[in-house]
Amino acid sequence: MDEGAVSLLDLAARKTADPALRSFAARLRTAHEDELTALRGLRQRMGLPDTDVHQGHEMPGMVTATDLERARAAEGDAFDRLLVTEIRDHLRQSAQVSRSETTAGRAAEAKERATALAAAHEDQLSKLEGLPGVHG
């Protein structure tokens, strides 16, 4: 899920009209890159395959190719609204998926990572909702 969000956040660096939203998006992009690095390391340590089992799926909270096309076409406030909507959905769903892993997962390291991700995404969501002009 983070890979699609990072692609959208890359666009935000160039397209976001609101400076506070642009700054938030830059921090979130960095955090997501760090998460991806940690998750890839965890996947490797757990001996899981290097494949995206969700490739081509449109799951809740996932920034899809269609979403990215719409984002590329949007400008100004329309882009900002799309960014906020997509990132809000992404953070909510990824926190929910992480919470599910904390209760249903079997590997201690994965459960610890999921706990940290759920807390981080809930905190990021709170910060997003606290930005001027952003309403949940």
PDB file of C-alpha atoms in Angstrom:
ATOM      1  CA  MET A   1       0.000   0.000   0.000  1.00  0.00           C
ATOM      2  CA  ASP A   2       2.844   2.392   0.758  1.00  0.00           C
ATOM      3  CA  GLU A   3       4.288   2.207  -2.756  1.00  0.00           C
ATOM      4  CA  GLY A   4       1.218   3.793  -4.367  1.00  0.00           C
ATOM      5  CA  ALA A   5       1.046   6.406  -1.624  1.00  0.00           C
ATOM      6  CA  VAL A   6       4.706   7.311  -2.216  1.00  0.00           C
ATOM      7  CA  SER A   7       3.961   7.846  -5.910  1.00  0.00           C
ATOM      8  CA  LEU A   8       1.127  10.202  -5.009  1.00  0.00           C
ATOM      9  CA  LEU A   9       3.293  11.981  -2.452  1.00  0.00           C
ATOM     10  CA  ASP A  10       5.949  12.458  -5.149  1.00  0.00           C
ATOM     11  CA  LEU A  11       3.359  14.382  -7.173  1.00  0.00           C
ATOM     12  CA  ALA A  12       2.485  16.461  -4.122  1.00  0.00           C
ATOM     13  CA  ALA A  13       6.016  17.853  -4.007  1.00  0.00           C
ATOM     14  CA  ARG A  14       5.379  19.512  -7.376  1.00  0.00           C
ATOM     15  CA  LYS A  15       1.641  20.091  -7.446  1.00  0.00           C
ATOM     16  CA  THR A  16       0.360  20.970  -3.980  1.00  0.00           C
ATOM     17  CA  ALA A  17      -0.827  24.562  -3.759  1.00  0.00           C
ATOM     18  CA  ASP A  18      -0.919  24.650   0.059  1.00  0.00           C
ATOM     19  CA  PRO A  19       2.519  25.025   1.733  1.00  0.00           C
ATOM     20  CA  ALA A  20       1.416  23.266   4.949  1.00  0.00           C
ATOM     21  CA  LEU A  21       0.038  20.333   2.952  1.00  0.00           C
ATOM     22  CA  ARG A  22       3.220  20.220   0.847  1.00  0.00           C
ATOM     23  CA  SER A  23       5.364  20.075   3.991  1.00  0.00           C
ATOM     24  CA  PHE A  24       3.173  17.348   5.505  1.00  0.00           C
ATOM     25  CA  ALA A  25       3.328  15.346   2.262  1.00  0.00           C
ATOM     26  CA  ALA A  26       7.129  15.597   2.178  1.00  0.00           C
ATOM     27  CA  ARG A  27       7.420  14.319   5.760  1.00  0.00           C
ATOM     28  CA  LEU A  28       4.921  11.550   5.061  1.00  0.00           C
ATOM     29  CA  ARG A  29       6.814  10.513   1.935  1.00  0.00           C
ATOM     30  CA  THR A  30      10.038  10.180   3.939  1.00  0.00           C
ATOM     31  CA  ALA A  31       8.242   8.177   6.636  1.00  0.00           C
ATOM     32  CA  HIS A  32       6.728   5.859   4.027  1.00  0.00           C
ATOM     33  CA  GLU A  33      10.088   5.291   2.347  1.00  0.00           C
ATOM     34  CA  ASP A  34      11.507   4.335   5.751  1.00  0.00           C
ATOM     35  CA  GLU A  35       8.545   1.997   6.311  1.00  0.00           C
ATOM     36  CA  LEU A  36       9.078   0.339   2.941  1.00  0.00           C
ATOM     37  CA  THR A  37      12.747  -0.264   3.737  1.00  0.00           C
ATOM     38  CA  ALA A  38      11.853  -1.787   7.114  1.00  0.00           C
ATOM     39  CA  LEU A  39       9.046  -3.913   5.647  1.00  0.00           C
ATOM     40  CA  ARG A  40      11.258  -5.222   2.854  1.00  0.00           C
ATOM     41  CA  GLY A  41      13.867  -6.208   5.442  1.00  0.00           C
ATOM     42  CA  LEU A  42      11.208  -7.953   7.521  1.00  0.00           C
ATOM     43  CA  ARG A  43       9.913  -9.778   4.453  1.00  0.00           C
ATOM     44  CA  GLN A  44      13.435 -10.980   3.686  1.00  0.00           C
ATOM     45  CA  ARG A  45      14.111 -12.106   7.278  1.00  0.00           C
ATOM     46  CA  MET A  46      10.815 -13.999   7.293  1.00  0.00           C
ATOM     47  CA  GLY A  47      11.686 -15.733   4.023  1.00  0.00           C
ATOM     48  CA  LEU A  48       8.618 -14.421   2.203  1.00  0.00           C
ATOM     49  CA  PRO A  49       8.595 -14.123  -1.597  1.00  0.00           C
ATOM     50  CA  ASP A  50       9.509 -10.828  -3.245  1.00  0.00           C
ATOM     51  CA  THR A  51       6.168 -10.527  -5.040  1.00  0.00           C
ATOM     52  CA  ASP A  52       3.226  -8.182  -4.672  1.00  0.00           C
ATOM     53  CA  VAL A  53       0.258 -10.449  -4.054  1.00  0.00           C
ATOM     54  CA  HIS A  54      -2.026  -7.415  -4.375  1.00  0.00           C
ATOM     55  CA  GLN A  55      -0.717  -6.334  -7.793  1.00  0.00           C
ATOM     56  CA  GLY A  56      -3.664  -5.248  -9.916  1.00  0.00           C
ATOM     57  CA  HIS A  57      -6.108  -5.312  -7.008  1.00  0.00           C
ATOM     58  CA  GLU A  58      -7.981  -2.236  -5.910  1.00  0.00           C
ATOM     59  CA  MET A  59      -8.131  -2.567  -2.162  1.00  0.00           C
ATOM     60  CA  PRO A  60      -9.520   0.131   0.144  1.00  0.00           C
ATOM     61  CA  GLY A  61      -6.840   2.686   0.961  1.00  0.00           C
ATOM     62  CA  MET A  62      -4.636   1.680  -1.947  1.00  0.00           C
ATOM     63  CA  VAL A  63      -3.569   4.450  -4.329  1.00  0.00           C
ATOM     64  CA  THR A  64      -4.231   2.858  -7.714  1.00  0.00           C
ATOM     65  CA  ALA A  65      -2.977   3.618 -11.209  1.00  0.00           C
ATOM     66  CA  THR A  66      -6.330   5.286 -11.897  1.00  0.00           C
ATOM     67  CA  ASP A  67      -5.926   7.452  -8.794  1.00  0.00           C
ATOM     68  CA  LEU A  68      -2.475   8.483  -9.965  1.00  0.00           C
ATOM     69  CA  GLU A  69      -3.808   9.355 -13.436  1.00  0.00           C
ATOM     70  CA  ARG A  70      -6.465  11.571 -11.852  1.00  0.00           C
ATOM     71  CA  ALA A  71      -3.819  13.180  -9.650  1.00  0.00           C
ATOM     72  CA  ARG A  72      -1.572  13.895 -12.631  1.00  0.00           C
ATOM     73  CA  ALA A  73      -4.499  15.602 -14.387  1.00  0.00           C
ATOM     74  CA  ALA A  74      -5.632  17.638 -11.365  1.00  0.00           C
ATOM     75  CA  GLU A  75      -4.317  21.112 -10.601  1.00  0.00           C
ATOM     76  CA  GLY A  76      -4.397  23.516  -7.666  1.00  0.00           C
ATOM     77  CA  ASP A  77      -7.156  23.021  -5.109  1.00  0.00           C
ATOM     78  CA  ALA A  78      -8.548  20.024  -7.023  1.00  0.00           C
ATOM     79  CA  PHE A  79      -5.205  18.261  -6.641  1.00  0.00           C
ATOM     80  CA  ASP A  80      -5.039  19.155  -2.949  1.00  0.00           C
ATOM     81  CA  ARG A  81      -8.543  17.767  -2.320  1.00  0.00           C
ATOM     82  CA  LEU A  82      -7.678  14.555  -4.169  1.00  0.00           C
ATOM     83  CA  LEU A  83      -4.406  14.234  -2.239  1.00  0.00           C
ATOM     84  CA  VAL A  84      -6.107  14.694   1.129  1.00  0.00           C
ATOM     85  CA  THR A  85      -8.868  12.213   0.281  1.00  0.00           C
ATOM     86  CA  GLU A  86      -6.484   9.532  -0.986  1.00  0.00           C
ATOM     87  CA  ILE A  87      -3.944   9.931   1.816  1.00  0.00           C
ATOM     88  CA  ARG A  88      -6.675   9.991   4.471  1.00  0.00           C
ATOM     89  CA  ASP A  89      -8.100   6.731   3.079  1.00  0.00           C
ATOM     90  CA  HIS A  90      -4.623   5.234   2.815  1.00  0.00           C
ATOM     91  CA  LEU A  91      -3.673   6.076   6.409  1.00  0.00           C
ATOM     92  CA  ARG A  92      -6.992   4.820   7.817  1.00  0.00           C
ATOM     93  CA  GLN A  93      -6.854   1.536   5.937  1.00  0.00           C
ATOM     94  CA  SER A  94      -3.179   0.866   6.533  1.00  0.00           C
ATOM     95  CA  ALA A  95      -3.667   1.473  10.257  1.00  0.00           C
ATOM     96  CA  GLN A  96      -6.583  -0.971  10.201  1.00  0.00           C
ATOM     97  CA  VAL A  97      -4.587  -3.612   8.313  1.00  0.00           C
ATOM     98  CA  SER A  98      -1.719  -3.171  10.768  1.00  0.00           C
ATOM     99  CA  ARG A  99      -4.058  -3.560  13.758  1.00  0.00           C
ATOM    100  CA  SER A 100      -5.359  -6.786  12.187  1.00  0.00           C
ATOM    101  CA  GLU A 101      -1.815  -8.138  12.014  1.00  0.00           C
ATOM    102  CA  THR A 102      -1.272  -7.356  15.691  1.00  0.00           C
ATOM    103  CA  THR A 103      -4.139  -9.664  16.634  1.00  0.00           C
ATOM    104  CA  ALA A 104      -4.063 -12.287  13.870  1.00  0.00           C
ATOM    105  CA  GLY A 105      -0.362 -12.430  13.073  1.00  0.00           C
ATOM    106  CA  ARG A 106       1.899 -15.209  14.266  1.00  0.00           C
ATOM    107  CA  ALA A 107       5.431 -13.819  13.962  1.00  0.00           C
ATOM    108  CA  ALA A 108       6.473 -11.638  16.907  1.00  0.00           C
ATOM    109  CA  GLU A 109       8.600  -9.300  14.781  1.00  0.00           C
ATOM    110  CA  ALA A 110       5.763  -8.766  12.299  1.00  0.00           C
ATOM    111  CA  LYS A 111       3.331  -8.058  15.128  1.00  0.00           C
ATOM    112  CA  GLU A 112       5.751  -5.535  16.648  1.00  0.00           C
ATOM    113  CA  ARG A 113       6.189  -3.820  13.274  1.00  0.00           C
ATOM    114  CA  ALA A 114       2.415  -3.785  12.784  1.00  0.00           C
ATOM    115  CA  THR A 115       1.894  -2.184  16.188  1.00  0.00           C
ATOM    116  CA  ALA A 116       4.401   0.536  15.312  1.00  0.00           C
ATOM    117  CA  LEU A 117       2.840   1.084  11.872  1.00  0.00           C
ATOM    118  CA  ALA A 118      -0.683   1.371  13.265  1.00  0.00           C
ATOM    119  CA  ALA A 119       0.452   3.974  15.794  1.00  0.00           C
ATOM    120  CA  ALA A 120       2.465   5.891  13.190  1.00  0.00           C
ATOM    121  CA  HIS A 121      -0.369   5.981  10.678  1.00  0.00           C
ATOM    122  CA  GLU A 122      -2.895   7.046  13.290  1.00  0.00           C
ATOM    123  CA  ASP A 123      -0.528   9.857  14.337  1.00  0.00           C
ATOM    124  CA  GLN A 124      -0.007  10.871  10.703  1.00  0.00           C
ATOM    125  CA  LEU A 125      -3.767  10.872  10.146  1.00  0.00           C
ATOM    126  CA  SER A 126      -4.225  13.111  13.178  1.00  0.00           C
ATOM    127  CA  LYS A 127      -1.615  15.516  11.805  1.00  0.00           C
ATOM    128  CA  LEU A 128      -3.310  15.530   8.400  1.00  0.00           C
ATOM    129  CA  GLU A 129      -6.680  16.326   9.991  1.00  0.00           C
ATOM    130  CA  GLY A 130      -5.015  19.129  11.968  1.00  0.00           C
ATOM    131  CA  LEU A 131      -3.848  20.976   8.873  1.00  0.00           C
ATOM    132  CA  PRO A 132      -5.680  24.232   8.090  1.00  0.00           C
ATOM    133  CA  GLY A 133      -8.427  23.676   5.540  1.00  0.00           C
ATOM    134  CA  VAL A 134      -8.460  19.884   5.969  1.00  0.00           C
ATOM    135  CA  HIS A 135     -11.648  18.448   7.406  1.00  0.00           C
ATOM    136  CA  GLY A 136     -12.302  14.786   8.210  1.00  0.00           C
TER     137      GLY A 136
END
